[in-house]
RNA sequence: GCCUCCAUAGCUCAGCUGGAUAGAGCAACGGUUUUCUAAACCGUCGGUCACAAGUUCGAAUCUUGUUGGGGGUACCA
C-alpha cells in the first residue's frame, strides 16, 4: 500500500475514533503540498469540520497528531487554515529512491489480462499523408504504447480505405492523363504520384462543371452529369464487378501508394500488428442489418431502405442500408466491429479518429448496444481535434495541406542546422550525425504534437518553425544527453552502493518526489488516453533536473557519498526520461 | 434550426476527483560560462481564467444562460 492510501485509511480511522463519524474515501481530499508551504502531502480538513464541530485549525491539529502517531514516515505537520501539511521523513524518501524508483519496471504495470485493439491511421489510398495524419499516427502509436505499459495486450490495427469513388478518381485520371507515368519513371514517391492525379481529376472535373453551367445547366446537374464523374462511377461499378482490367489498375496504383506509406510510417516510427482493407470488409455488415431487422431494432421503409430510430436517445433517425441494398459507411463499420471482435475476442476496441466523426461513432456504438452485442461496452472513440493552419482548415484539393514527408524532411534539416551551429558533435561519423539529426528533428515534431491534449484542436503555423528550445522534445533529449555525459565520466553503475546523505538539498528532494509520481502519470495517461499528460510530466521532470544540475555539483560533490547519491538520482532520472519518451515514440540520444 | 466540442498572459499551451497568492514555454528586457554539455539556469515584464447569474466554507474547474469560434446534421466516407 502506498503512502497516500495509508494516509487516507488512517484519516478515516482518526475521524471515526475522534469524532465518531464514517468518512468515505472520496470525502477525503489529499493532495501534493504546494511548493510555498512546508510538507509533502496536504490533507484538506474543511470537509471534516462538520463532523468534528471544531475549528479547521483544531481539527487539523487533532488529526495531525493522530496521523503522526500512527504512521512512522510522518515526522511533522503544520496547519494553515483548513490545510494540514504533512512532512515525511527523509528516510521515507530515500527508501522510495532505493526501492520503487530504482526498479527497472518503475512506471510499468503488471499484465491485466485484457486484450485491446487500437485502430489508428486508416488512410485513404488516393493521396499522400499530411499533418493531420501525422497527429493521428503519433497519437495512436503513443496511446498504444502507454496502454501496453499499463498492462494491456494491445493490437495496433490499420483499416486501409483502399476502395471507393475517390480511389477511382485517381485511377481514371492517371489512365486519361498519365501517359504511363510510374514512380520509377517520374522519380516521385508512389503516394505522391497517385495524389497528383487525384488533384488533376478535380481540376478537370471542375472545368467540365464550369462548361456545363455556362451551357445552361444548374450547378447540381453539372456536378452530377459531368462526363468525368460518370466515368469514375462506372469504373467503380466495374471494380465491384471484378473487371480484370480495372482491378489490375487498382492493384498497381494501390501498390505504389503502399510503398509510399510504408516509407512515411517508417520515418514516423509507427507500426501495425494487423491490417484490414476496406476492399475486404466493405460488403460486411449486411448480415447484421438482417439480424437487427429480425429483432426489431431496425425497420424498413417503403423504398426498402433500412433505418434505426434513435430519437428516444436524443439522436436522429439513421439510415443503415440503402434502398437498393448497398452499404453506407455505417453498414461496413457495423460489420467491421464484429469482425474485429471475432478475430481477436478483444475486451476493448478503440478508434483513433478525428472529432468530425463524433456523431458517427456515437451512433455506431449505440446501435451495437441496441443489438445486444456483449462487447459493445468496450468500444471507445478516441476523438482528437483537427490540425488547423492560421488560414483555417487544411484542404487537400486547395493545396493548403502540410505534406507529411515535406514536414519530416524539414524538421530533420532544421535539426541539422541547429546542431551544426552548436558544433558539439563534430567527431561523430556521418552515419551517427544523420541518426542524431533524425532523432532530434522527429523528437521536436512528435513532442510538439503530443504535448497538446488530444481533444483540443491544434494550431500549426508553417511560417513559424517548430521550436527546439524551451518546452520541446529537444530540451528533454538534451537533458538526457547531459545526464549521460556526467554518468559516463563518473563510472557509476546501478550496483554502486548508495548511502543516504545527512541532509537533502531542496532540488534533490523535489526530484525524488517527482520521480515517485511516474507510475501515477502513466496510469492517468492510460485512463484518459492522453500522451499529453505524460509529455508534460517528462518536461517537468527535465526542467527540475536542469535546476538541480545547475545548483549542485555532481562529480565534485562534497564527499563520495553525496556524489554517489547524486549520480544515482541522475541515473534514475535519465532512465525515467528515456522510458517516458519511448512511450511517446521519441528516442533519446546519448550525446547531442 | 438542432446536436456537439472549445474559450486561461501578446502567441502556443499546463492547471489531476472543486481547495491555499492561476503556472510553463515563446516573444521582449536584464543577468549567469577558468567548474559535470549555455539546445541550459536565474530574474523582470505580462491575467477581469470570454461574459453573467447560481451551487458551495471555497469555483479557471460544477449548473444554467449569453457571446464568439470549430465540427456534425436524414441514402458521402
XYZ file of C-alpha atoms (C1' of nucleotides) in Angstrom:
669
model
C 0.000 0.000 0.000
C 1.406 3.366 -0.924
C 1.684 6.233 1.498
C -1.281 8.179 0.085
C -3.624 5.257 0.611
C -2.198 4.734 4.036
C -2.842 8.345 4.987
C -6.395 8.098 3.696
C -7.081 4.901 5.633
C -5.660 6.237 8.868
C -7.534 9.504 8.421
C -10.757 7.532 8.162
C -9.884 5.787 11.377
C -8.942 9.059 13.027
C -12.293 10.604 12.163
C -14.060 7.555 13.497
C -12.076 7.475 16.732
C -12.099 11.199 17.338
C -15.489 12.266 16.030
C -17.410 9.022 15.695
C -18.138 9.584 12.028
C -17.632 7.431 8.968
C -15.845 9.175 6.162
C -15.854 7.685 2.684
C -12.682 7.747 0.660
C -13.892 10.390 -1.754
C -14.742 12.717 1.113
C -11.041 12.906 1.818
C -9.022 15.353 -0.184
C -5.332 14.558 -0.175
C -3.015 16.415 -2.496
C 0.593 17.334 -3.010
C 1.648 20.215 -0.825
C 2.179 23.368 -2.821
C 5.753 24.493 -3.153
C 5.374 27.587 -0.991
C 4.474 25.583 2.121
C 6.379 23.101 4.192
C 5.381 19.488 3.789
C 4.832 16.793 1.163
C 1.181 15.898 1.321
C -1.721 18.069 2.341
C -4.972 16.947 3.831
C -7.760 19.462 3.363
C -9.689 19.486 6.612
C -12.605 21.708 5.594
C -14.816 18.724 4.735
C -14.118 17.210 8.156
C -15.092 20.137 10.366
C -18.778 19.374 10.063
C -18.043 16.118 11.901
C -15.521 17.482 14.362
C -17.626 20.568 15.106
C -14.355 22.320 15.800
C -12.339 24.995 14.062
C -10.296 23.959 10.998
C -7.131 24.664 12.961
C -8.068 22.491 15.891
C -9.374 19.719 13.691
C -6.108 19.775 11.777
C -4.166 19.657 14.999
C -6.038 16.604 16.261
C -5.862 14.681 13.020
C -2.246 15.695 12.525
C -1.278 14.261 15.868
C -3.211 11.085 15.175
C -1.505 10.593 11.823
C 1.919 11.346 13.226
C 1.450 8.741 15.947
C 0.131 6.085 13.619
C 2.382 6.483 10.579
C 6.110 6.219 11.123
C 7.045 8.070 7.957
C 5.214 11.181 9.097
C 7.595 13.145 11.243
C 5.958 16.523 11.436
C 2.981 18.595 10.377
C 1.794 22.166 10.229
C -1.581 23.749 9.821
C -2.590 26.742 7.779
C -6.322 27.375 7.980
C -8.011 24.232 6.673
C -4.848 22.725 5.300
C -2.966 20.078 7.222
C 0.515 19.788 5.715
C 2.254 16.513 6.456
C 6.004 16.234 6.450
C 7.500 12.854 5.592
C 10.892 11.746 6.823
C 13.964 11.831 4.660
C 14.292 8.118 5.391
C 10.978 7.581 3.679
C 12.029 9.425 0.551
C 15.412 7.796 0.420
C 13.716 4.440 0.738
C 11.475 5.304 -2.196
C 14.505 6.140 -4.278
C 16.279 2.905 -3.344
C 13.342 0.614 -3.941
C 10.458 1.658 -6.188
C 12.148 4.328 -8.230
C 15.226 2.213 -8.917
C 13.137 -0.754 -10.008
C 13.603 -1.112 -13.780
C 9.855 -1.653 -14.027
C 9.040 1.566 -12.215
C 6.106 3.061 -14.069
C 5.104 -0.182 -15.727
C 2.087 -2.115 -14.547
C 1.639 -5.871 -14.388
C -0.323 -7.539 -17.179
C -4.026 -7.121 -16.563
C -5.052 -9.972 -18.855
C -7.116 -7.718 -21.093
C -6.841 -7.521 -24.826
C -7.451 -4.316 -26.647
C -7.476 -3.278 -30.279
C -6.468 0.213 -31.168
C -7.208 1.323 -34.682
C -5.365 4.336 -35.992
C -4.013 5.909 -39.150
C -6.608 4.399 -41.505
C -5.639 6.436 -44.573
C -7.270 6.782 -47.974
C -5.107 5.419 -50.739
C -5.665 8.279 -53.134
C -3.277 10.849 -51.773
C -0.196 11.207 -49.562
C -0.364 11.722 -45.823
C -0.497 15.201 -44.356
C -0.034 16.825 -40.965
C -3.472 15.714 -39.783
C -2.471 12.110 -40.420
C 0.757 12.676 -38.541
C -1.186 13.706 -35.465
C -3.402 10.668 -35.793
C -0.445 8.311 -36.233
C 1.620 9.673 -33.384
C -1.357 9.762 -31.084
C -2.411 6.227 -31.940
C 1.069 4.838 -31.605
C 1.742 6.547 -28.296
C -1.587 5.613 -26.735
C -0.973 2.007 -27.758
C 2.448 2.012 -26.090
C 1.081 3.663 -22.967
C -1.689 1.102 -22.711
C 0.857 -1.696 -23.024
C 2.799 -0.146 -20.149
C -0.445 -0.036 -18.209
C -0.879 -3.782 -18.611
C -2.967 -4.307 -21.706
C -2.218 -6.605 -24.567
C -2.586 -4.225 -27.491
C -3.221 -4.970 -31.134
C -2.491 -1.986 -33.350
C -4.749 -2.046 -36.360
C -4.883 -0.067 -39.563
C -8.096 -0.077 -41.576
C -6.991 0.991 -45.022
C -9.563 2.811 -47.069
C -8.474 1.368 -50.385
C -11.641 1.438 -52.490
C -14.462 3.711 -53.438
C -15.182 6.579 -55.711
C -12.237 8.696 -54.587
C -9.817 5.915 -55.459
C -11.418 5.586 -58.875
C -10.921 9.293 -59.462
C -7.151 8.927 -59.194
C -7.243 5.793 -61.315
C -9.285 7.339 -64.071
C -7.220 10.498 -64.047
C -3.998 8.537 -64.382
C -5.463 6.499 -67.195
C -6.531 9.616 -69.074
C -3.609 11.928 -68.430
C -0.865 9.771 -67.003
C 0.780 8.612 -70.165
C 2.048 5.532 -68.360
C 3.876 7.508 -65.686
C 5.204 5.387 -62.810
C 7.106 6.140 -59.610
C 10.205 4.832 -61.368
C 9.791 6.919 -64.496
C 8.883 10.095 -62.628
C 11.083 9.691 -59.587
C 8.039 10.524 -57.486
C 7.138 8.681 -54.292
C 4.203 6.398 -55.103
C 1.625 8.060 -52.887
C 2.598 11.477 -54.196
C 2.288 10.307 -57.790
C -1.215 8.999 -57.158
C -2.096 12.152 -55.254
C -1.007 14.212 -58.228
C -3.625 12.504 -60.373
C -6.272 12.900 -57.719
C -5.714 16.636 -57.808
C -5.665 16.549 -61.607
C -9.029 14.821 -61.634
C -10.526 17.528 -59.518
C -9.145 20.213 -61.801
C -10.526 18.642 -64.963
C -13.816 17.845 -63.274
C -14.256 21.454 -62.210
C -13.535 22.544 -65.769
C -16.293 20.303 -67.037
C -18.717 21.579 -64.430
C -17.959 25.136 -65.420
C -18.530 24.286 -69.050
C -21.856 22.644 -68.336
C -23.041 25.558 -66.244
C -22.189 28.034 -68.938
C -24.178 25.954 -71.419
C -27.244 26.326 -69.266
C -27.188 23.528 -66.680
C -27.677 24.124 -62.993
C -24.700 23.551 -60.768
C -26.272 20.474 -59.266
C -26.928 18.922 -62.672
C -23.464 19.779 -63.834
C -21.847 18.101 -60.835
C -23.934 15.021 -61.336
C -23.633 14.734 -65.086
C -20.090 15.758 -65.876
C -18.597 13.011 -68.070
C -15.631 12.536 -65.733
C -17.685 11.754 -62.679
C -19.901 9.459 -64.732
C -16.862 7.626 -65.906
C -15.423 7.351 -62.405
C -18.696 5.911 -61.206
C -18.768 3.383 -63.977
C -15.203 2.460 -63.067
C -16.315 1.838 -59.503
C -19.084 -0.437 -60.766
C -16.584 -2.313 -62.885
C -14.327 -2.669 -59.882
C -17.185 -4.079 -57.852
C -17.914 -6.499 -60.708
C -14.272 -7.606 -60.599
C -13.489 -6.310 -64.080
C -9.941 -7.641 -64.598
C -8.570 -4.523 -66.252
C -9.868 -2.169 -63.575
C -8.791 -4.457 -60.785
C -5.323 -4.657 -62.285
C -5.028 -0.880 -62.469
C -6.307 -0.638 -58.903
C -3.742 -3.139 -57.687
C -0.902 -1.408 -59.398
C -1.733 2.079 -58.171
C -2.508 0.960 -54.637
C 0.832 -0.848 -54.659
C 2.548 2.459 -55.365
C 0.677 4.103 -52.548
C 1.518 1.356 -50.045
C 5.194 1.630 -50.861
C 4.965 5.363 -50.239
C 3.039 4.982 -46.988
C 5.468 2.367 -45.744
C 8.256 4.901 -46.082
C 6.349 7.593 -44.215
C 5.340 5.185 -41.461
C 8.939 4.130 -41.120
C 10.079 7.717 -40.783
C 7.401 8.314 -38.167
C 8.363 5.136 -36.370
C 4.816 3.784 -36.238
C 3.785 0.201 -36.884
C 0.781 -2.080 -37.037
C 0.033 -5.629 -35.989
C -2.988 -6.067 -38.200
C -4.107 -4.539 -41.458
C -7.721 -4.519 -42.512
C -8.564 -3.465 -46.048
C -11.853 -1.931 -46.875
C -11.856 -3.818 -50.168
C -12.255 -6.919 -47.999
C -14.681 -5.505 -45.489
C -16.947 -3.198 -47.481
C -19.577 -5.863 -48.001
C -19.677 -6.801 -44.341
C -22.463 -5.732 -42.098
C -25.404 -6.822 -44.198
C -25.999 -9.851 -42.000
C -26.061 -7.543 -39.014
C -28.735 -5.491 -40.776
C -30.738 -8.684 -41.194
C -30.196 -9.559 -37.568
C -31.439 -6.135 -36.495
C -34.480 -6.348 -38.719
C -35.423 -9.662 -37.181
C -35.013 -8.399 -33.660
C -36.955 -5.246 -34.477
C -34.106 -2.850 -33.769
C -34.201 -1.732 -37.413
C -37.187 -1.122 -39.658
C -37.758 -0.956 -43.373
C -39.259 1.941 -45.245
C -41.412 1.594 -48.365
C -38.444 2.079 -50.661
C -36.745 -0.903 -48.972
C -34.182 1.247 -47.182
C -33.376 0.193 -43.621
C -33.394 2.631 -40.704
C -32.991 2.886 -36.976
C -34.905 5.369 -34.889
C -32.645 6.931 -32.285
C -34.865 9.879 -31.419
C -35.503 8.490 -27.922
C -31.783 8.769 -27.320
C -31.704 12.354 -28.443
C -30.318 11.500 -31.871
C -31.982 11.245 -35.282
C -33.319 8.557 -37.492
C -30.392 6.991 -39.220
C -30.138 5.121 -42.496
C -28.217 1.881 -42.160
C -28.781 0.337 -45.600
C -29.729 1.964 -48.887
C -32.961 1.141 -50.699
C -31.023 -0.672 -53.411
C -29.443 -2.893 -50.801
C -25.990 -1.333 -50.963
C -23.987 -0.358 -47.927
C -23.397 3.022 -46.427
C -20.431 3.925 -44.247
C -22.045 2.738 -41.064
C -23.078 -0.604 -42.543
C -19.460 -1.528 -43.079
C -18.452 -0.224 -39.713
C -21.017 -2.406 -38.011
C -19.611 -5.381 -39.841
C -16.007 -4.458 -39.195
C -16.622 -4.015 -35.480
C -17.992 -7.543 -35.399
C -15.073 -8.821 -37.451
C -12.535 -7.302 -35.066
C -14.232 -8.991 -32.166
C -14.497 -12.330 -33.954
C -10.843 -12.208 -34.989
C -9.331 -11.428 -31.609
C -12.011 -11.713 -28.891
C -10.948 -8.297 -27.696
C -12.172 -6.767 -24.454
C -11.875 -3.224 -25.684
C -11.729 -1.566 -29.073
C -10.501 1.955 -29.572
C -10.865 4.055 -32.703
C -8.445 6.927 -33.132
C -10.444 9.151 -35.456
C -10.871 12.929 -35.731
C -13.675 14.728 -33.921
C -15.503 15.422 -37.168
C -16.801 11.881 -36.786
C -18.070 12.198 -33.226
C -21.665 11.763 -34.293
C -20.911 8.752 -36.435
C -19.289 6.867 -33.597
C -21.943 7.837 -31.123
C -24.484 6.280 -33.462
C -22.342 3.258 -34.268
C -21.772 2.339 -30.621
C -25.387 2.938 -29.702
C -26.620 0.678 -32.473
C -24.296 -2.115 -31.373
C -25.562 -1.793 -27.835
C -29.142 -1.907 -29.026
C -28.311 -5.032 -30.982
C -27.232 -6.539 -27.683
C -23.599 -7.119 -28.591
C -21.867 -8.170 -25.402
C -18.669 -6.406 -26.429
C -20.287 -3.069 -27.260
C -19.480 -1.654 -23.835
C -15.786 -1.865 -24.632
C -15.929 0.438 -27.640
C -14.367 3.869 -27.455
C -13.867 6.678 -29.914
C -10.622 8.483 -29.173
C -11.618 11.722 -30.753
C -8.932 14.284 -31.435
C -9.049 17.847 -32.661
C -8.186 18.910 -36.156
C -4.848 20.447 -37.027
C -5.595 23.927 -38.293
C -3.458 26.445 -40.103
C -3.656 30.147 -39.329
C -5.717 30.383 -42.527
C -8.123 27.731 -41.241
C -8.683 24.137 -42.192
C -6.294 22.200 -44.394
C -7.870 21.233 -47.700
C -6.102 18.771 -49.938
C -7.812 19.901 -53.101
C -6.958 23.517 -52.480
C -3.329 22.711 -51.928
C -3.301 24.125 -48.393
C -2.111 20.901 -46.811
C 1.126 20.476 -44.949
C 2.583 17.372 -46.530
C 3.850 14.763 -44.073
C 7.028 13.872 -45.953
C 7.930 17.505 -46.561
C 7.441 18.397 -42.935
C 9.531 15.487 -41.694
C 12.303 16.431 -44.096
C 12.166 19.998 -42.947
C 12.371 19.031 -39.291
C 15.434 16.916 -39.935
C 17.216 19.633 -41.853
C 16.417 22.215 -39.192
C 17.807 19.842 -36.571
C 20.906 19.508 -38.665
C 21.374 23.252 -38.969
C 20.905 23.821 -35.216
C 23.270 21.029 -34.313
C 25.959 22.228 -36.679
C 25.713 25.729 -35.268
C 26.411 24.388 -31.806
C 29.233 22.237 -33.084
C 29.241 19.694 -30.265
C 29.321 16.546 -32.322
C 31.987 17.273 -34.892
C 33.673 13.995 -34.012
C 30.590 11.955 -34.995
C 30.729 9.777 -38.083
C 28.379 10.904 -40.813
C 26.120 7.977 -40.000
C 25.937 8.975 -36.359
C 25.209 12.526 -37.401
C 22.352 11.528 -39.677
C 20.834 9.459 -36.928
C 21.117 12.305 -34.456
C 19.524 14.856 -36.808
C 16.698 12.441 -37.406
C 16.157 11.827 -33.684
C 16.150 15.491 -32.808
C 14.026 16.572 -35.764
C 11.426 13.900 -35.156
C 11.656 14.474 -31.420
C 10.746 18.106 -31.898
C 7.860 17.265 -34.209
C 6.456 14.462 -32.111
C 6.675 16.347 -28.869
C 5.086 19.401 -30.438
C 2.052 17.372 -31.474
C 1.783 15.132 -28.437
C 2.106 17.711 -25.700
C -1.302 19.097 -26.564
C -4.371 17.400 -25.116
C -5.770 15.169 -27.922
C -9.245 16.612 -27.670
C -8.062 20.110 -28.406
C -7.609 21.466 -31.848
C -4.068 22.248 -32.693
C -2.712 25.250 -34.466
C 0.248 24.890 -36.771
C 1.848 27.855 -38.447
C 4.014 26.708 -41.360
C 5.786 30.067 -41.328
C 6.995 29.612 -37.784
C 9.273 26.665 -37.434
C 8.710 24.298 -34.548
C 10.867 25.253 -31.574
C 13.945 23.387 -30.385
C 14.226 25.313 -27.136
C 12.065 25.556 -24.066
C 9.080 23.268 -23.717
C 10.152 20.946 -26.523
C 11.336 17.466 -27.354
C 14.961 18.527 -27.927
C 15.028 20.164 -24.480
C 14.192 16.805 -22.942
C 16.594 14.975 -25.221
C 19.288 17.430 -24.252
C 18.652 16.824 -20.579
C 19.085 13.116 -21.145
C 22.307 13.577 -23.106
C 23.653 15.827 -20.415
C 22.992 13.280 -17.686
C 24.526 10.613 -19.840
C 27.665 12.662 -20.185
C 28.042 13.014 -16.430
C 27.392 9.335 -15.852
C 29.962 8.341 -18.428
C 32.600 10.446 -16.781
C 31.827 9.019 -13.364
C 31.998 5.300 -13.982
C 28.842 4.949 -11.920
C 26.677 1.883 -12.308
C 23.420 0.836 -10.760
C 25.130 -1.608 -8.425
C 27.149 1.099 -6.722
C 26.121 1.213 -3.090
C 24.491 4.475 -2.211
C 24.085 5.812 1.291
C 21.605 8.342 2.470
C 23.022 11.846 2.713
C 22.548 13.516 6.080
C 20.588 16.355 4.532
C 18.785 16.596 1.234
C 19.090 19.684 -0.873
C 15.747 21.076 -1.933
C 16.119 20.158 -5.583
C 17.197 16.628 -4.663
C 14.120 16.001 -2.600
C 11.880 17.601 -5.227
C 13.392 15.299 -7.802
C 12.757 12.169 -5.744
C 9.179 13.209 -5.177
C 8.577 13.850 -8.829
C 10.211 10.584 -9.888
C 7.956 8.807 -7.422
C 4.933 10.023 -9.343
C 5.890 8.449 -12.663
C 3.537 5.436 -12.323
C 0.702 7.742 -11.367
C 1.249 9.689 -14.583
C 1.351 6.570 -16.728
C -1.910 5.497 -15.170
C -3.542 8.870 -15.800
C -2.313 8.920 -19.405
C -3.631 5.408 -19.952
C -7.014 6.030 -18.389
C -7.541 9.217 -20.316
C -5.815 8.021 -23.484
C -3.709 11.116 -23.268
C 0.001 11.127 -24.096
C -0.102 14.835 -23.281
C -0.208 14.059 -19.572
C 2.934 12.009 -19.837
C 4.615 14.509 -22.155
C 4.080 17.334 -19.717
C 5.334 15.221 -16.846
C 8.587 14.401 -18.614
C 9.051 18.079 -19.322
C 8.543 18.975 -15.656
C 10.995 16.279 -14.690
C 13.619 17.507 -17.151
C 13.165 21.069 -16.061
C 13.590 20.101 -12.443
C 16.666 18.069 -13.237
C 18.261 21.004 -15.023
C 17.641 23.127 -11.969
C 19.282 20.518 -9.776
C 22.149 20.136 -12.223
C 22.767 23.833 -12.154
C 22.530 24.243 -8.397
C 24.504 21.232 -7.224
C 27.765 19.860 -8.406
C 27.655 16.126 -9.037
C 31.167 14.982 -9.868
C 32.662 17.497 -7.477
C 30.262 16.905 -4.633
C 31.343 17.486 -1.036
C 32.113 13.834 -0.480
C 31.884 10.415 -2.082
C 28.501 9.554 -0.503
C 26.843 12.642 -1.812
C 28.448 12.172 -5.190
C 27.120 8.627 -5.465
C 23.731 9.694 -4.261
C 23.548 12.416 -6.907
C 24.753 10.039 -9.568
C 22.057 7.620 -8.555
C 19.485 10.362 -8.736
C 20.783 11.340 -12.162
C 20.759 7.763 -13.358
C 17.140 7.098 -12.420
C 16.089 10.441 -13.867
C 17.731 9.511 -17.153
C 16.022 6.134 -17.129
C 12.649 7.685 -16.393
C 13.069 10.235 -19.171
C 14.067 7.516 -21.620
C 11.167 5.250 -20.666
C 8.663 8.063 -20.840
C 9.920 9.346 -24.164
C 9.863 5.840 -25.578
C 6.157 5.714 -24.801
C 5.765 8.874 -26.847
C 7.676 7.245 -29.670
C 10.687 9.510 -29.186
C 14.278 8.297 -28.908
C 16.786 9.989 -26.665
C 20.379 10.416 -27.914
C 23.427 9.561 -25.826
C 25.060 12.750 -26.977
C 23.893 15.868 -28.752
C -32.755 25.474 -36.813
C -30.998 21.257 -33.872
C -26.714 18.431 -31.738
C -21.718 18.661 -30.080
C -16.793 20.437 -28.711
C -13.912 24.643 -27.418
C -12.761 29.783 -24.979
C -6.803 30.708 -19.336
C -0.680 36.150 -20.349
C 0.719 39.462 -26.975
C 1.382 33.989 -29.156
C 1.395 28.350 -28.119
C -0.159 25.513 -24.098
C -0.462 23.285 -18.471
C -3.715 23.578 -14.391
C -5.336 15.977 -11.568
C -11.747 13.755 -8.389
C -13.865 21.825 -6.707
C -9.047 23.773 -2.327
C -4.038 27.983 -0.267
C -1.283 34.126 -3.772
C -3.721 30.671 -11.557
C 1.641 28.077 -13.897
C 5.235 26.908 -18.162
C 7.386 27.887 -22.988
C 7.865 31.518 -26.948
C 8.328 36.754 -27.747
C 10.598 41.484 -25.005
C 14.240 43.191 -21.388
C 18.410 42.110 -17.862
C 21.915 38.610 -15.611
C 24.925 33.638 -15.254
C 30.330 30.051 -18.583
C 38.752 29.467 -15.755
C 33.798 24.374 -12.533
C 29.883 17.977 -14.743
C 27.154 19.868 -22.467
C 24.547 27.638 -22.283
C 19.522 23.136 -27.057
C 20.769 25.182 -20.048
C 19.972 28.216 -15.465
C 18.188 32.849 -12.729
C 15.395 37.409 -12.792
C 11.873 41.443 -14.817
C 7.500 42.386 -17.667
C 2.841 40.261 -18.769
C -4.053 37.610 -16.365
C -11.482 40.797 -15.046
C -9.374 32.393 -16.346
C -14.909 35.193 -22.858
C -19.400 37.444 -20.105
C -23.487 36.959 -16.394
C -26.107 34.515 -12.648
C -26.255 30.206 -9.452
C -24.484 25.881 -6.140
C -20.507 25.743 -2.086
C -16.940 27.152 3.811
C -14.263 27.548 -1.021
C -15.223 27.897 -8.473
C -10.485 28.597 -14.010
C -12.740 23.699 -12.547
C -19.722 22.049 -11.287
C -25.029 24.033 -13.197
C -27.844 27.438 -16.297
C -27.925 31.360 -19.700
C -25.349 34.866 -23.183
C -21.463 35.945 -26.756
C -17.627 34.243 -30.051
C -15.245 30.141 -32.783
C -14.637 24.757 -34.634
C -17.200 20.311 -36.151
C -21.611 17.466 -37.342
C -26.591 17.236 -39.196
C -31.519 12.230 -42.625
C -29.107 7.191 -48.751
C -20.514 10.975 -48.620
C -16.566 8.480 -46.040
